[in-house]
PDB file of C-alpha atoms in Angstrom:
ATOM      1  CA  MET A   7      21.950 -78.306  21.119  1.00  0.00           C
ATOM      2  CA  ILE A   8      20.431 -79.573  18.206  1.00  0.00           C
ATOM      3  CA  ILE A   9      21.944 -82.386  16.724  1.00  0.00           C
ATOM      4  CA  VAL A  10      21.685 -83.235  12.778  1.00  0.00           C
ATOM      5  CA  THR A  11      22.892 -86.595  11.465  1.00  0.00           C
ATOM      6  CA  GLY A  12      23.673 -86.651   7.832  1.00  0.00           C
ATOM      7  CA  GLY A  13      24.887 -83.263   8.054  1.00  0.00           C
ATOM      8  CA  ASN A  14      26.971 -83.356   5.256  1.00  0.00           C
ATOM      9  CA  GLY A  15      24.340 -84.830   3.001  1.00  0.00           C
ATOM     10  CA  PRO A  16      21.506 -83.029   0.922  1.00  0.00           C
ATOM     11  CA  PHE A  17      18.393 -82.900   3.202  1.00  0.00           C
ATOM     12  CA  GLY A  18      20.809 -82.438   6.778  1.00  0.00           C
ATOM     13  CA  ARG A  19      22.849 -79.333   5.274  1.00  0.00           C
ATOM     14  CA  ALA A  20      19.795 -77.579   4.446  1.00  0.00           C
ATOM     15  CA  VAL A  21      18.316 -78.327   8.097  1.00  0.00           C
ATOM     16  CA  ILE A  22      21.777 -77.345   9.463  1.00  0.00           C
ATOM     17  CA  ASN A  23      21.683 -73.825   7.078  1.00  0.00           C
ATOM     18  CA  LYS A  24      17.822 -73.052   7.853  1.00  0.00           C
ATOM     19  CA  LEU A  25      19.039 -73.361  11.966  1.00  0.00           C
ATOM     20  CA  GLY A  26      20.918 -70.730  10.967  1.00  0.00           C
ATOM     21  CA  THR A  27      23.253 -69.174  13.109  1.00  0.00           C
ATOM     22  CA  GLY A  28      23.085 -68.173  17.101  1.00  0.00           C
ATOM     23  CA  ARG A  29      22.306 -71.611  17.793  1.00  0.00           C
ATOM     24  CA  GLU A  30      23.881 -74.263  19.368  1.00  0.00           C
ATOM     25  CA  VAL A  31      24.414 -76.665  16.756  1.00  0.00           C
ATOM     26  CA  ALA A  32      26.377 -80.025  15.956  1.00  0.00           C
ATOM     27  CA  ALA A  33      26.659 -82.572  13.250  1.00  0.00           C
ATOM     28  CA  SER A  34      26.833 -85.718  13.338  1.00  0.00           C
ATOM     29  CA  LEU A  35      28.981 -87.621  10.263  1.00  0.00           C
ATOM     30  CA  ARG A  36      30.238 -91.247   8.990  1.00  0.00           C
ATOM     31  CA  ASP A  37      33.326 -89.688   8.124  1.00  0.00           C
ATOM     32  CA  ALA A  38      33.965 -86.027  10.047  1.00  0.00           C
ATOM     33  CA  GLY A  39      37.120 -85.363   7.761  1.00  0.00           C
ATOM     34  CA  LYS A  40      35.065 -84.542   5.407  1.00  0.00           C
ATOM     35  CA  ALA A  41      32.969 -81.893   6.935  1.00  0.00           C
ATOM     36  CA  GLN A  42      34.893 -78.451   6.475  1.00  0.00           C
ATOM     37  CA  ALA A  43      32.831 -76.304   5.483  1.00  0.00           C
ATOM     38  CA  LEU A  44      30.424 -76.915   8.346  1.00  0.00           C
ATOM     39  CA  ARG A  45      33.606 -76.372  10.702  1.00  0.00           C
ATOM     40  CA  GLU A  46      34.084 -72.801   8.919  1.00  0.00           C
ATOM     41  CA  GLN A  47      30.124 -71.988   9.783  1.00  0.00           C
ATOM     42  CA  GLY A  48      30.713 -72.424  13.380  1.00  0.00           C
ATOM     43  CA  VAL A  49      29.008 -75.621  13.890  1.00  0.00           C
ATOM     44  CA  ALA A  50      30.105 -78.432  15.683  1.00  0.00           C
ATOM     45  CA  VAL A  51      31.412 -81.761  14.020  1.00  0.00           C
ATOM     46  CA  ARG A  52      31.392 -85.105  15.371  1.00  0.00           C
ATOM     47  CA  GLN A  53      31.322 -88.817  14.359  1.00  0.00           C
ATOM     48  CA  GLY A  54      28.936 -90.650  14.287  1.00  0.00           C
ATOM     49  CA  ASP A  55      28.055 -93.471  11.710  1.00  0.00           C
ATOM     50  CA  PHE A  56      24.925 -95.397  11.649  1.00  0.00           C
ATOM     51  CA  GLY A  57      26.884 -98.764  10.394  1.00  0.00           C
ATOM     52  CA  ARG A  58      28.584 -98.228  14.007  1.00  0.00           C
ATOM     53  CA  PRO A  59      26.424 -98.430  16.367  1.00  0.00           C
ATOM     54  CA  GLY A  60      29.222 -97.655  19.020  1.00  0.00           C
ATOM     55  CA  THR A  61      29.957 -94.029  18.056  1.00  0.00           C
ATOM     56  CA  LEU A  62      26.062 -92.716  18.137  1.00  0.00           C
ATOM     57  CA  THR A  63      25.902 -92.472  21.465  1.00  0.00           C
ATOM     58  CA  ASP A  64      28.946 -89.924  21.976  1.00  0.00           C
ATOM     59  CA  ALA A  65      27.951 -88.117  18.872  1.00  0.00           C
ATOM     60  CA  PHE A  66      24.865 -87.430  21.051  1.00  0.00           C
ATOM     61  CA  VAL A  67      25.794 -86.314  23.989  1.00  0.00           C
ATOM     62  CA  ASN A  68      24.522 -83.195  25.409  1.00  0.00           C
ATOM     63  CA  GLY A  69      22.204 -83.304  22.363  1.00  0.00           C
ATOM     64  CA  ASP A  70      18.356 -81.980  23.782  1.00  0.00           C
ATOM     65  CA  VAL A  71      17.181 -82.295  20.015  1.00  0.00           C
ATOM     66  CA  ILE A  72      18.664 -85.061  18.249  1.00  0.00           C
ATOM     67  CA  LEU A  73      17.307 -85.102  14.202  1.00  0.00           C
ATOM     68  CA  ILE A  74      18.048 -88.730  12.945  1.00  0.00           C
ATOM     69  CA  ASN A  75      17.775 -88.367   9.091  1.00  0.00           C
ATOM     70  CA  ALA A  76      16.550 -91.558   7.877  1.00  0.00           C
ATOM     71  CA  THR A  77      15.987 -90.594   4.679  1.00  0.00           C
ATOM     72  CA  TYR A  78      18.953 -91.779   3.202  1.00  0.00           C
ATOM     73  CA  TYR A  79      17.204 -94.069  -0.342  1.00  0.00           C
ATOM     74  CA  GLY A  80      19.025 -97.000  -1.810  1.00  0.00           C
ATOM     75  CA  THR A  81      18.850 -98.970   1.889  1.00  0.00           C
ATOM     76  CA  ALA A  82      17.537-101.849   2.094  1.00  0.00           C
ATOM     77  CA  PRO A  83      14.425-102.050   4.897  1.00  0.00           C
ATOM     78  CA  ASP A  84      15.601-104.621   7.329  1.00  0.00           C
ATOM     79  CA  VAL A  85      19.150-102.444   7.280  1.00  0.00           C
ATOM     80  CA  ARG A  86      17.847 -98.989   7.721  1.00  0.00           C
ATOM     81  CA  ARG A  87      15.443-100.332  10.416  1.00  0.00           C
ATOM     82  CA  GLN A  88      18.385-101.911  12.499  1.00  0.00           C
ATOM     83  CA  HIS A  89      20.547 -98.256  11.677  1.00  0.00           C
ATOM     84  CA  MET A  90      17.216 -96.376  13.284  1.00  0.00           C
ATOM     85  CA  ARG A  91      16.554 -98.482  15.726  1.00  0.00           C
ATOM     86  CA  ASP A  92      20.530 -98.251  16.936  1.00  0.00           C
ATOM     87  CA  ALA A  93      19.994 -94.420  16.769  1.00  0.00           C
ATOM     88  CA  LEU A  94      17.074 -93.920  18.737  1.00  0.00           C
ATOM     89  CA  GLU A  95      18.933 -96.362  21.774  1.00  0.00           C
ATOM     90  CA  ALA A  96      21.638 -94.085  21.405  1.00  0.00           C
ATOM     91  CA  ALA A  97      19.600 -91.195  21.995  1.00  0.00           C
ATOM     92  CA  VAL A  98      17.752 -91.982  24.554  1.00  0.00           C
ATOM     93  CA  ALA A  99      20.789 -93.249  26.449  1.00  0.00           C
ATOM     94  CA  ALA A 100      22.786 -89.807  25.804  1.00  0.00           C
ATOM     95  CA  GLY A 101      19.806 -88.214  27.427  1.00  0.00           C
ATOM     96  CA  ALA A 102      18.224 -86.231  24.155  1.00  0.00           C
ATOM     97  CA  LYS A 103      15.119 -84.043  25.221  1.00  0.00           C
ATOM     98  CA  ARG A 104      13.621 -84.506  22.266  1.00  0.00           C
ATOM     99  CA  ILE A 105      13.936 -87.121  19.245  1.00  0.00           C
ATOM    100  CA  VAL A 106      13.002 -86.378  15.419  1.00  0.00           C
ATOM    101  CA  VAL A 107      13.173 -88.753  12.795  1.00  0.00           C
ATOM    102  CA  THR A 108      12.561 -88.135   9.346  1.00  0.00           C
ATOM    103  CA  SER A 109      10.405 -90.509   7.553  1.00  0.00           C
ATOM    104  CA  TRP A 110       7.452 -90.976   4.573  1.00  0.00           C
ATOM    105  CA  GLN A 111       4.328 -89.110   4.067  1.00  0.00           C
ATOM    106  CA  ASP A 112       0.988 -91.715   5.541  1.00  0.00           C
ATOM    107  CA  ALA A 113       4.080 -94.305   6.591  1.00  0.00           C
ATOM    108  CA  GLU A 114       1.409 -96.625   7.581  1.00  0.00           C
ATOM    109  CA  ARG A 115      -0.410 -96.780   4.171  1.00  0.00           C
ATOM    110  CA  SER A 116       2.379 -96.749   2.058  1.00  0.00           C
ATOM    111  CA  THR A 117       3.068 -99.853  -0.245  1.00  0.00           C
ATOM    112  CA  ILE A 118       6.511 -99.076  -1.539  1.00  0.00           C
ATOM    113  CA  PRO A 119       8.163-101.824  -0.692  1.00  0.00           C
ATOM    114  CA  SER A 120      11.379 -99.825  -0.136  1.00  0.00           C
ATOM    115  CA  THR A 121       9.432 -97.960   2.443  1.00  0.00           C
ATOM    116  CA  ALA A 122       8.457-100.705   4.866  1.00  0.00           C
ATOM    117  CA  ASP A 123      10.623-100.056   7.743  1.00  0.00           C
ATOM    118  CA  PHE A 124       9.077 -96.792   8.475  1.00  0.00           C
ATOM    119  CA  PRO A 125       5.702 -97.140  10.167  1.00  0.00           C
ATOM    120  CA  GLU A 126       7.806 -99.308  12.631  1.00  0.00           C
ATOM    121  CA  THR A 127      10.402 -97.100  13.290  1.00  0.00           C
ATOM    122  CA  GLU A 128       7.756 -94.249  13.665  1.00  0.00           C
ATOM    123  CA  ARG A 129       6.278 -96.471  16.480  1.00  0.00           C
ATOM    124  CA  ALA A 130       9.254 -96.866  18.351  1.00  0.00           C
ATOM    125  CA  VAL A 131      10.144 -93.135  17.989  1.00  0.00           C
ATOM    126  CA  ARG A 132       6.413 -92.492  19.703  1.00  0.00           C
ATOM    127  CA  SER A 133       7.410 -95.051  22.734  1.00  0.00           C
ATOM    128  CA  CYS A 134      10.445 -92.823  23.118  1.00  0.00           C
ATOM    129  CA  ARG A 135       8.353 -90.428  24.576  1.00  0.00           C
ATOM    130  CA  TRP A 136       6.898 -92.048  27.610  1.00  0.00           C
ATOM    131  CA  ARG A 137      10.114 -94.037  28.168  1.00  0.00           C
ATOM    132  CA  GLY A 138      13.060 -91.987  28.000  1.00  0.00           C
ATOM    133  CA  PRO A 139      15.357 -90.364  30.824  1.00  0.00           C
ATOM    134  CA  SER A 140      13.472 -87.190  30.548  1.00  0.00           C
ATOM    135  CA  SER A 141      10.405 -88.788  31.022  1.00  0.00           C
ATOM    136  CA  GLY A 142      10.568 -89.026  34.759  1.00  0.00           C
ATOM    137  CA  SER A 143      11.314 -93.236  34.548  1.00  0.00           C
ATOM    138  CA  GLY A 144      15.026 -92.638  35.262  1.00  0.00           C
ATOM    139  CA  THR A 145      15.896 -95.399  33.955  1.00  0.00           C
ATOM    140  CA  GLY A 146      17.876 -93.849  30.956  1.00  0.00           C
ATOM    141  CA  SER A 147      17.055 -97.601  29.462  1.00  0.00           C
ATOM    142  CA  PRO A 148      16.495 -98.156  25.898  1.00  0.00           C
ATOM    143  CA  PRO A 149      12.834 -97.164  23.790  1.00  0.00           C
ATOM    144  CA  PRO A 150      11.545-101.079  23.176  1.00  0.00           C
ATOM    145  CA  TRP A 151      11.194-101.894  19.830  1.00  0.00           C
ATOM    146  CA  PRO A 152       7.865-102.718  18.607  1.00  0.00           C
ATOM    147  CA  GLY A 153       7.562-106.442  18.718  1.00  0.00           C
ATOM    148  CA  THR A 154      10.367-107.612  20.663  1.00  0.00           C
TER     149      THR A 154
END
């Protein structure tokens, strides 16, 4: 199953539409009550709110691929950094085999203050590849966050 966060937003909805029919897709949403159109498309809807990290692991259960949409601009980098950390930890705890996170082009060299958190998030995603439950470590422990 592919789980897309932010499925009611423009990017998340575009991804879900591009995936089309014939795939098992779920949308993780802050407000599942506003997802009637997704349900009518046959998309499973799950409650998952970056601002309430306890909702994320349940939202990601049975997800082979989790697309974590980090492109919600206007959010302060420190807030988004914590949201991404929580989402990565939830994806690993849920047993995801692949984690995909949206980012910023050439994030390491970006001088735009609002993208300051993206390089750290990218490093954390790369570390998940080696440390998550699907790597054979068997620990199921959350990914180490760079600098902690």
